[in-house]
XYZ file of C-alpha atoms in Angstrom:
657
model
C 118.489 112.345 146.401
C 119.227 112.640 142.701
C 121.998 114.988 141.710
C 121.930 117.074 144.714
C 124.620 119.601 143.885
C 126.853 120.576 140.919
C 130.420 119.511 140.698
C 131.334 123.185 139.597
C 128.730 125.219 141.355
C 130.747 128.323 141.352
C 130.887 128.363 137.614
C 126.931 128.313 137.267
C 126.472 131.991 137.279
C 129.107 132.479 134.506
C 127.724 129.683 132.361
C 124.105 130.851 132.575
C 124.951 134.218 131.304
C 126.044 132.623 127.994
C 123.074 130.319 127.781
C 120.973 132.447 125.427
C 123.960 133.318 123.139
C 125.180 129.890 122.145
C 124.045 126.324 122.058
C 124.277 124.217 125.204
C 127.398 122.028 125.468
C 127.970 119.253 127.771
C 127.679 120.480 131.441
C 127.883 119.053 134.938
C 124.650 120.270 136.473
C 121.722 119.280 138.565
C 119.884 116.216 137.397
C 122.175 115.541 134.433
C 122.068 111.733 134.341
C 119.691 109.112 135.566
C 119.894 108.257 139.228
C 117.950 106.344 141.626
C 115.704 109.258 142.112
C 115.399 112.348 139.919
C 113.219 115.462 140.012
C 111.671 118.103 137.772
C 110.846 121.203 139.740
C 108.181 123.773 138.629
C 107.763 126.957 140.621
C 107.160 130.700 140.332
C 110.693 131.443 141.303
C 112.366 134.885 141.176
C 114.673 136.097 138.542
C 117.861 134.453 137.368
C 120.147 136.863 139.176
C 118.423 136.316 142.505
C 118.664 132.664 141.990
C 122.276 132.802 141.317
C 122.792 134.822 144.461
C 121.090 132.167 146.547
C 123.336 129.609 144.981
C 126.445 131.420 146.003
C 125.320 131.829 149.413
C 123.996 128.336 150.120
C 125.985 125.745 147.943
C 129.352 124.369 148.369
C 131.593 121.970 146.485
C 130.748 118.864 144.737
C 129.064 116.208 146.947
C 127.742 113.446 144.587
C 129.356 111.251 141.983
C 127.209 109.603 139.377
C 127.686 106.189 137.925
C 126.523 106.329 134.349
C 126.349 102.587 133.762
C 124.160 101.495 136.661
C 122.293 104.772 137.225
C 123.038 104.730 140.934
C 124.417 107.744 142.646
C 127.583 107.365 144.943
C 128.242 109.810 147.842
C 131.277 111.903 147.608
C 132.303 114.656 150.031
C 130.066 116.246 152.561
C 127.681 118.947 151.250
C 127.868 122.388 152.614
C 124.415 123.659 153.203
C 122.985 126.535 155.310
C 122.185 126.020 158.964
C 118.433 125.861 158.151
C 118.936 122.937 155.728
C 121.565 120.896 157.789
C 119.186 118.705 159.624
C 119.218 115.258 161.154
C 117.772 113.890 157.862
C 120.778 114.910 155.805
C 123.108 113.493 158.503
C 121.481 110.223 158.250
C 121.552 110.265 154.529
C 125.356 110.948 154.497
C 126.031 108.262 156.831
C 124.845 105.550 154.527
C 127.383 103.119 153.005
C 125.999 101.485 149.848
C 123.493 102.359 147.037
C 120.975 99.910 148.173
C 120.929 101.681 151.523
C 120.398 105.112 149.815
C 117.432 103.771 147.845
C 115.881 101.834 150.821
C 116.243 104.845 152.926
C 114.784 107.274 150.618
C 111.882 105.209 149.518
C 110.926 103.876 152.931
C 107.355 104.719 154.068
C 108.660 105.930 157.358
C 111.263 108.364 156.011
C 109.533 109.493 152.959
C 107.257 112.222 154.247
C 110.052 113.715 156.292
C 112.450 113.504 153.112
C 109.921 115.411 151.012
C 109.569 118.114 153.514
C 113.346 118.533 153.901
C 113.673 118.379 150.245
C 111.515 121.285 149.717
C 113.313 123.544 152.053
C 116.756 122.164 151.024
C 116.177 122.953 147.433
C 114.099 126.020 147.815
C 117.399 128.105 147.350
C 118.061 126.401 144.028
C 116.872 128.246 140.925
C 114.202 126.229 139.199
C 115.289 127.412 135.907
C 118.522 125.691 136.230
C 117.134 122.357 137.242
C 116.327 120.629 133.992
C 114.652 117.203 133.384
C 117.145 114.297 133.306
C 118.046 112.846 129.904
C 116.087 109.793 129.055
C 118.331 107.098 127.863
C 118.811 103.359 127.550
C 122.370 101.996 128.183
C 123.592 99.612 125.582
C 124.163 96.073 126.867
C 122.742 96.927 130.443
C 119.250 96.422 131.463
C 118.441 99.269 133.811
C 115.104 100.396 135.174
C 115.162 104.252 135.217
C 112.501 106.319 136.925
C 111.325 109.245 134.712
C 110.377 112.592 136.127
C 107.259 114.326 135.283
C 106.045 117.776 136.108
C 103.010 118.224 138.286
C 100.315 120.165 136.555
C 98.894 123.024 138.537
C 101.825 123.686 140.673
C 101.347 127.301 141.989
C 102.955 127.226 145.348
C 105.818 129.680 146.305
C 108.266 126.913 147.039
C 109.643 124.281 144.639
C 107.678 121.081 144.372
C 109.530 117.797 144.161
C 107.610 114.879 142.707
C 109.072 111.459 141.850
C 107.292 109.165 139.415
C 108.873 105.647 139.178
C 108.658 103.423 136.196
C 106.918 105.992 134.171
C 103.729 105.206 135.967
C 101.848 108.506 135.063
C 103.531 109.462 131.883
C 100.794 110.376 129.441
C 101.340 108.756 126.115
C 100.621 110.395 122.852
C 97.525 109.475 120.729
C 97.831 106.123 119.112
C 98.682 107.295 115.671
C 101.726 105.133 114.665
C 104.062 108.232 114.554
C 107.453 108.809 116.370
C 106.781 110.174 119.803
C 108.506 113.391 120.736
C 111.195 113.838 123.426
C 110.828 115.878 126.529
C 111.375 119.523 125.880
C 113.869 121.167 128.142
C 113.012 124.358 129.926
C 115.039 126.386 127.471
C 112.967 124.955 124.517
C 115.464 122.410 123.150
C 115.968 118.728 124.012
C 117.496 117.932 127.219
C 121.017 116.410 127.293
C 121.276 114.364 124.192
C 117.779 114.850 122.643
C 117.420 114.544 118.999
C 116.619 118.117 118.299
C 118.891 119.741 120.854
C 122.387 120.981 120.445
C 124.910 119.263 118.241
C 127.256 118.750 121.150
C 124.832 116.686 123.147
C 124.267 114.396 120.248
C 127.905 113.670 119.914
C 128.389 113.106 123.503
C 125.616 110.545 123.619
C 127.123 108.647 120.818
C 130.253 108.431 122.856
C 128.631 107.118 125.908
C 126.495 104.666 124.141
C 123.198 106.092 125.391
C 120.008 105.732 123.140
C 117.346 108.271 123.922
C 113.897 107.090 123.629
C 111.647 109.933 122.325
C 108.444 110.479 124.331
C 105.679 112.971 123.816
C 105.753 115.983 126.209
C 103.621 115.815 129.214
C 100.764 118.190 129.959
C 101.510 121.126 132.022
C 99.784 124.170 133.266
C 99.815 127.456 131.550
C 102.074 128.959 134.099
C 104.787 126.427 133.479
C 104.269 126.797 129.717
C 104.747 130.447 129.980
C 107.788 130.002 132.067
C 109.382 127.659 129.742
C 108.729 129.829 126.693
C 110.302 132.912 128.569
C 113.561 131.190 128.885
C 113.591 129.368 125.449
C 116.008 130.238 122.701
C 115.120 130.445 119.017
C 118.049 128.269 118.186
C 116.579 125.458 120.353
C 113.299 125.090 118.731
C 111.543 121.882 117.346
C 113.996 119.881 115.240
C 113.314 116.289 114.292
C 111.452 114.869 117.163
C 111.774 117.962 119.541
C 109.100 120.366 120.399
C 109.286 124.173 120.393
C 109.063 125.658 123.914
C 106.224 128.193 122.980
C 103.962 125.620 121.634
C 100.750 125.331 123.625
C 100.536 122.119 125.718
C 97.372 119.983 125.658
C 96.180 117.495 128.248
C 94.768 115.243 125.485
C 97.694 114.893 122.971
C 100.931 116.467 122.166
C 101.135 119.259 119.590
C 103.686 117.264 117.502
C 101.263 114.341 117.278
C 98.314 116.705 116.513
C 100.296 118.437 113.854
C 101.379 115.109 112.301
C 97.784 113.833 112.491
C 96.632 116.845 110.593
C 99.251 116.279 108.014
C 98.261 112.683 107.658
C 94.680 113.607 107.308
C 95.433 116.139 104.535
C 97.556 113.664 102.716
C 94.891 110.939 103.097
C 92.149 113.283 101.604
C 94.614 114.137 98.672
C 95.432 110.600 98.092
C 91.647 109.614 98.050
C 91.067 112.022 95.325
C 93.629 110.402 93.120
C 92.962 106.815 93.866
C 92.407 104.561 90.922
C 92.366 100.994 90.007
C 95.052 101.752 87.478
C 97.423 102.635 90.374
C 97.558 98.880 91.315
C 100.455 96.839 90.057
C 99.902 95.326 86.667
C 100.339 91.831 88.137
C 97.288 92.386 90.287
C 95.249 93.777 87.431
C 96.229 90.867 85.341
C 94.935 88.572 88.015
C 91.627 90.414 88.199
C 91.225 90.314 84.539
C 92.076 86.570 84.374
C 88.675 85.830 86.029
C 86.808 87.252 82.986
C 85.952 85.236 79.900
C 87.549 86.002 76.522
C 84.359 87.595 75.403
C 84.196 89.792 78.453
C 87.848 90.796 78.126
C 87.581 91.501 74.277
C 84.165 93.239 74.259
C 84.115 94.991 77.617
C 87.311 95.301 79.649
C 89.504 96.229 76.506
C 87.269 99.164 75.747
C 87.763 100.823 79.056
C 91.112 102.485 78.229
C 94.297 101.981 76.340
C 96.089 100.622 79.399
C 93.367 98.022 79.939
C 93.422 97.210 76.238
C 97.237 96.490 76.526
C 96.542 94.335 79.586
C 93.937 92.410 77.851
C 96.321 91.595 75.195
C 98.819 90.152 77.613
C 100.383 86.901 76.372
C 99.173 84.989 79.474
C 95.599 85.566 78.513
C 96.269 83.991 75.007
C 97.820 80.794 76.112
C 94.480 79.158 76.737
C 91.882 80.565 74.379
C 88.212 79.510 74.774
C 86.255 80.630 71.863
C 83.577 77.998 72.103
C 79.965 79.082 71.043
C 81.106 82.460 69.580
C 79.543 82.690 66.126
C 81.722 85.804 65.350
C 84.885 83.644 65.256
C 86.001 82.951 61.672
C 89.242 82.156 59.889
C 90.484 85.734 59.735
C 90.383 85.953 63.503
C 92.269 82.704 63.873
C 94.892 84.120 61.417
C 95.334 87.198 63.563
C 95.537 85.239 66.683
C 98.191 82.982 65.210
C 100.284 85.802 63.752
C 100.346 87.915 67.040
C 100.199 85.158 69.646
C 102.477 82.340 68.840
C 102.666 80.960 72.390
C 98.990 79.460 72.333
C 99.052 76.134 74.211
C 95.360 75.374 74.315
C 92.318 76.445 72.108
C 88.678 75.668 72.068
C 86.603 76.350 68.992
C 83.593 74.002 69.801
C 80.441 75.052 67.959
C 82.187 77.836 65.943
C 80.385 77.348 62.647
C 82.497 80.148 60.909
C 85.843 78.368 61.301
C 87.118 76.134 58.381
C 90.138 74.121 57.706
C 92.136 77.195 56.430
C 91.909 78.989 59.788
C 92.837 75.979 61.861
C 95.758 75.140 59.526
C 96.994 78.707 59.813
C 96.807 78.557 63.698
C 98.577 75.129 63.643
C 101.487 76.508 61.490
C 102.118 79.489 63.806
C 101.572 77.840 67.100
C 103.957 74.839 67.256
C 103.563 74.562 71.017
C 99.874 73.833 70.928
C 99.071 70.855 73.247
C 95.216 70.817 73.627
C 92.742 71.191 70.737
C 88.993 70.979 71.178
C 86.519 71.217 68.265
C 83.155 69.618 69.180
C 80.339 69.776 66.667
C 82.391 71.505 63.988
C 80.965 69.570 61.199
C 82.490 71.861 58.521
C 85.938 70.722 59.511
C 87.722 67.869 57.817
C 91.008 66.028 57.539
C 92.959 69.064 56.441
C 92.669 70.824 59.756
C 93.490 67.739 62.013
C 96.372 66.748 59.618
C 97.867 70.273 59.913
C 97.644 70.150 63.632
C 99.381 66.698 63.731
C 102.183 67.855 61.368
C 102.966 71.344 62.946
C 102.135 70.618 66.655
C 103.921 67.353 67.633
C 103.422 68.191 71.261
C 99.659 67.569 71.114
C 98.371 65.658 74.316
C 94.633 66.212 73.875
C 92.493 66.035 70.789
C 88.685 66.255 71.188
C 86.966 66.315 67.755
C 83.572 64.640 68.481
C 80.804 64.819 65.906
C 82.911 65.698 62.907
C 81.496 63.713 60.056
C 84.200 64.500 57.584
C 87.116 63.047 59.648
C 88.506 59.817 58.210
C 91.306 57.457 58.916
C 93.741 59.700 57.055
C 93.702 62.230 60.035
C 94.130 59.436 62.558
C 97.187 58.038 60.696
C 98.721 61.562 60.786
C 98.199 61.649 64.507
C 99.797 58.309 65.048
C 102.710 59.349 62.911
C 103.596 62.627 64.484
C 101.927 62.835 67.906
C 103.577 60.257 70.064
C 102.828 62.280 73.215
C 99.045 62.113 72.727
C 97.226 61.085 75.920
C 93.598 62.014 75.533
C 91.364 61.641 72.319
C 87.678 61.874 71.765
C 86.343 60.609 68.536
C 82.725 60.230 69.475
C 80.194 60.298 66.461
C 82.842 60.531 63.810
C 81.052 58.041 61.661
C 83.694 57.660 58.921
C 86.509 56.350 61.185
C 87.186 52.509 60.896
C 89.438 49.912 62.489
C 92.285 50.858 60.149
C 92.592 54.398 61.619
C 92.179 53.216 65.143
C 94.883 50.611 64.814
C 97.368 53.310 63.360
C 96.502 55.607 66.194
C 96.951 52.954 68.967
C 100.347 51.896 67.528
C 101.714 55.492 67.251
C 100.421 56.717 70.571
C 101.581 54.308 73.253
C 101.084 56.958 75.980
C 97.335 57.054 75.443
C 95.404 57.255 78.727
C 91.935 58.264 77.622
C 89.951 56.955 74.700
C 86.324 57.635 74.072
C 84.214 56.353 71.119
C 80.477 56.844 70.804
C 78.405 55.307 68.124
C 81.333 54.815 65.779
C 79.613 52.252 63.711
C 82.634 51.097 61.787
C 84.781 50.392 64.863
C 84.782 46.721 65.906
C 86.518 44.269 68.183
C 89.678 44.732 66.161
C 90.135 48.232 67.377
C 89.391 47.115 71.019
C 92.190 44.602 70.763
C 94.664 46.947 69.277
C 94.101 49.501 71.876
C 94.523 46.997 74.670
C 97.774 45.665 73.245
C 99.504 48.946 72.335
C 98.158 51.331 74.983
C 98.892 49.790 78.372
C 98.584 53.132 80.224
C 94.799 53.548 79.342
C 92.718 54.557 82.353
C 89.430 55.704 80.635
C 87.848 53.655 77.971
C 84.574 54.159 76.367
C 82.817 52.239 73.630
C 79.281 53.496 73.953
C 77.041 52.225 71.078
C 79.887 50.744 69.017
C 79.424 47.441 67.485
C 81.829 45.588 69.740
C 81.183 42.291 71.407
C 82.265 40.357 74.485
C 85.103 38.870 72.437
C 86.621 42.353 72.077
C 85.834 43.629 75.555
C 87.587 40.662 77.209
C 90.896 42.094 76.013
C 90.466 45.015 78.265
C 91.373 42.856 81.213
C 94.921 43.386 80.296
C 94.674 47.098 81.218
C 95.909 47.103 84.929
C 95.403 50.862 85.324
C 91.828 50.958 84.055
C 89.629 53.010 86.368
C 86.638 54.167 84.187
C 85.016 51.782 81.697
C 81.857 52.855 79.661
C 80.118 49.983 78.058
C 76.687 51.415 77.497
C 74.542 49.997 74.851
C 76.691 47.092 73.814
C 74.354 44.665 72.115
C 76.328 41.592 72.443
C 77.770 41.888 76.005
C 77.347 38.956 78.338
C 77.383 38.751 82.151
C 80.500 36.510 82.197
C 82.674 39.144 80.380
C 81.725 41.911 82.600
C 82.425 39.821 85.736
C 85.858 38.872 84.309
C 86.762 42.418 83.652
C 85.697 43.430 87.280
C 87.808 40.668 88.685
C 90.992 41.479 86.716
C 90.854 45.286 86.720
C 91.435 45.873 90.485
C 91.587 49.747 90.024
C 88.284 50.026 88.391
C 86.185 52.705 90.179
C 83.465 53.500 87.731
C 81.471 51.025 85.627
C 78.686 52.085 83.200
C 76.470 49.118 81.950
C 73.401 51.152 81.088
C 71.046 50.029 78.365
C 72.346 46.410 78.437
C 69.381 44.127 78.878
C 71.708 41.143 79.381
C 72.896 42.467 82.785
C 71.022 40.595 85.558
C 70.945 40.196 89.381
C 73.736 37.572 89.411
C 76.109 39.812 87.424
C 75.528 42.739 89.887
C 76.047 40.432 92.825
C 79.485 39.360 91.488
C 80.289 43.015 90.750
C 79.383 43.983 94.330
C 81.596 41.248 95.675
C 84.609 41.577 93.347
C 84.728 45.285 92.779
C 86.992 46.199 95.651
C 87.623 49.627 94.421
C 84.371 50.318 92.632
C 82.505 53.539 93.713
C 80.102 54.152 90.837
C 77.751 51.631 89.163
C 75.327 52.686 86.577
C 72.463 50.229 85.865
C 69.857 52.343 84.047
C 67.353 50.234 82.083
C 69.106 46.906 82.883
C 67.220 43.747 83.761
C 67.548 43.690 87.602
C 65.312 43.400 90.554
C 65.318 44.204 94.274
C 67.790 41.364 94.793
C 70.469 43.352 92.923
C 70.094 46.436 95.219
C 70.021 44.191 98.302
C 73.238 42.539 97.170
C 74.979 45.884 96.754
C 74.076 46.925 100.213
C 75.085 43.730 101.698
C 78.362 42.928 99.927
C 79.859 46.218 98.919
C 81.577 48.680 101.322
C 82.863 51.020 98.651
C 79.986 51.789 96.226
C 78.712 55.244 96.778
C 76.642 55.846 93.626
C 73.910 53.479 92.286
C 71.637 54.454 89.472
C 68.794 51.938 88.844
C 66.472 54.345 86.876
C 64.028 52.846 84.631
C 64.277 49.442 86.173
C 60.697 48.362 86.193
C 61.116 45.599 88.686
C 62.576 47.786 91.530
C 60.078 48.135 94.435
C 59.905 49.861 97.791
C 61.615 46.865 99.473
C 64.756 47.066 97.331
C 65.152 50.796 97.918
C 64.579 50.551 101.578
C 66.947 47.503 102.061
C 69.898 49.123 100.193
C 69.404 52.368 102.194
C 69.421 50.510 105.490
C 72.301 48.060 104.880
C 74.756 50.078 102.874
C 77.185 52.224 104.817
C 78.841 53.871 101.774
C 75.962 54.773 99.633
C 75.436 58.471 99.001
C 73.339 58.552 95.802
C 70.449 56.250 94.622
C 68.855 56.839 91.300
C 65.203 55.666 91.115
C 64.083 57.688 88.228
C 60.895 56.171 86.518
C 60.933 53.134 88.895
C 57.075 53.091 88.821
C 56.874 50.529 91.525
C 58.606 52.677 94.114
C 56.004 54.644 95.988
C 56.668 58.428 96.442
C 55.714 58.253 100.163
C 58.365 55.648 100.695
C 60.862 57.968 99.142
C 59.828 60.778 101.311
C 60.317 58.685 104.371
C 63.783 57.529 103.276
C 64.798 61.155 102.584
C 63.932 62.042 106.226
C 65.385 58.879 107.725
C 68.694 58.922 105.708
C 69.646 62.552 104.976
C 73.062 61.594 103.941
C 71.681 59.878 100.803
C 70.283 61.692 97.775
C 67.336 59.971 96.236
C 66.593 60.814 92.640
C 63.087 60.525 91.535
C 60.929 62.824 89.332
C 59.301 64.683 92.386
C 62.650 64.706 94.364
C 64.546 66.314 91.509
C 61.813 68.856 90.966
C 61.921 69.813 94.502
C 65.776 70.313 94.451
C 65.403 72.353 91.405
C 62.936 74.683 92.901
C 65.053 74.990 96.046
C 68.074 75.902 93.963
C 65.891 78.439 92.126
C 64.613 80.034 95.435
C 68.241 80.315 96.700
C 69.345 82.216 93.644
C 66.486 84.769 94.082
C 63.807 83.313 91.818
C 60.201 83.941 92.797
C 56.987 82.858 90.950
C 55.587 86.343 91.208
C 58.437 88.014 89.470
C 58.892 85.468 86.638
C 57.830 86.557 83.153
C 54.982 84.580 81.735
C 54.396 84.594 78.014
């Protein structure tokens, strides 16, 4: 029946006199430790002196021993109670032999009503102010289920109410505000037996026994119980840490501690909201945000916000890869400033910058020895001096794209071959002054070359093709569009085992046998462009479809092919996904329908300006084969309008001139 009696009952009166004069120390009293059953009793009892008189009259020596490890009470000596309380129920309880018998007896449905009635009369003589709630604890190393006691709100009867709540079934939790919950407040206003905010002696005793108290929010109680608790509270035992002051009003919704903490959190949140700023983010996050802006947006917009943002925009990581393409404000002075302040530039793009000359590029090259990628399309004002300076000062160059620079000659290519052995990607399209001499020097000095693109270089012949094939075995991308090469030079490309992309557009003297031999020997070839070659016929396409095991893209624009070529692709190839047969006048509805039906890998079919293909046939194929994109004038116009509508364009809102 819980801690029924005190071990030192005769000392209670003496101890309670000093309760309001000093902090509590460890005491052996009612309901000190967790037992099988414990109780919190609320009543409108009489004064303290009267209660002590009742104790002296009705209570004897110690009759109960508590096991602090298991939480189970063990009977001791017989309890001396008045004649009114010594009933048959007490005798049956005292005669039990084991802790399991005690619990089964006290919790049995048959004995429970009688036990409650006897308990009221039995403990009616005990002063309620001396019966405090048990200490909530968790024993280290032992898993114990301890029933927790709760006061019954609205208890106004004259006798003491005893209520047992097992497994904290009706303990009201605090509001879900991610804050530490408060411990039960003792009737004297402090924390009961080892609470955080109670006396210092209790805390030390708990550390000795190894009990860890779990703080919980105080339970709601009536106004009478609140006033009773406040009347016996001591100023020294107020709210400390997680404890609650006894004279705080109790609420049925949430605890005062949580409400007070919630109000503080709300106040702090409102204060923090007033001072929130994007500048409070870590600089690494702001740098990541600014990295999504272009150089123009960072220089002309973001850097003007504040000094902090200006410093961020000047961070070195933004000036490793510099894209100045299309900016007409860029001149030599700007390149000189960039070179003097940012010596860690690894990539720069000055395409279409008409204000940049050889002096600016040379200054950049001299200050940035780690430059690896250089792009300068359509900078016709640049000549050999700029590219030679880059080759001399930047030996780590791996990419050089200088298409459409009329002033470049073999001198610059010789410098590249002499100093840039790591070069892997070069674009020399429409550099009309380049000859075979420069190309041979480049091929011999750059054995790691993987991408080579020439376009309409009228002075590049089969000699250059042969030199490239012999000295650059790692070539993967080769383009000789519009160059005066022949089948005798192209046949050397069969030695390139890693070749994946081959662009042979507009080669005037290219025969079918050479193309078929290249397809047979280059097993990794995935893209073949034969546009504008009138010599390519149906037989050549059939061999390509049969021998191109890795081929995925085949471009046949304006070639001399018919429906038979398309039918052969659909019948023999299981890898080709893209076929462009635009401007082939002999393609009809039959060829387009057959390739769509027979090919399992086809995803794109170009029929632009195939005048013999009916538009109604294409509409039917679009519906029947939705996984294939059919390219005609009408279909492309429809797709363009659909994308415009998706982006919010409307004919009514467009501005007409």
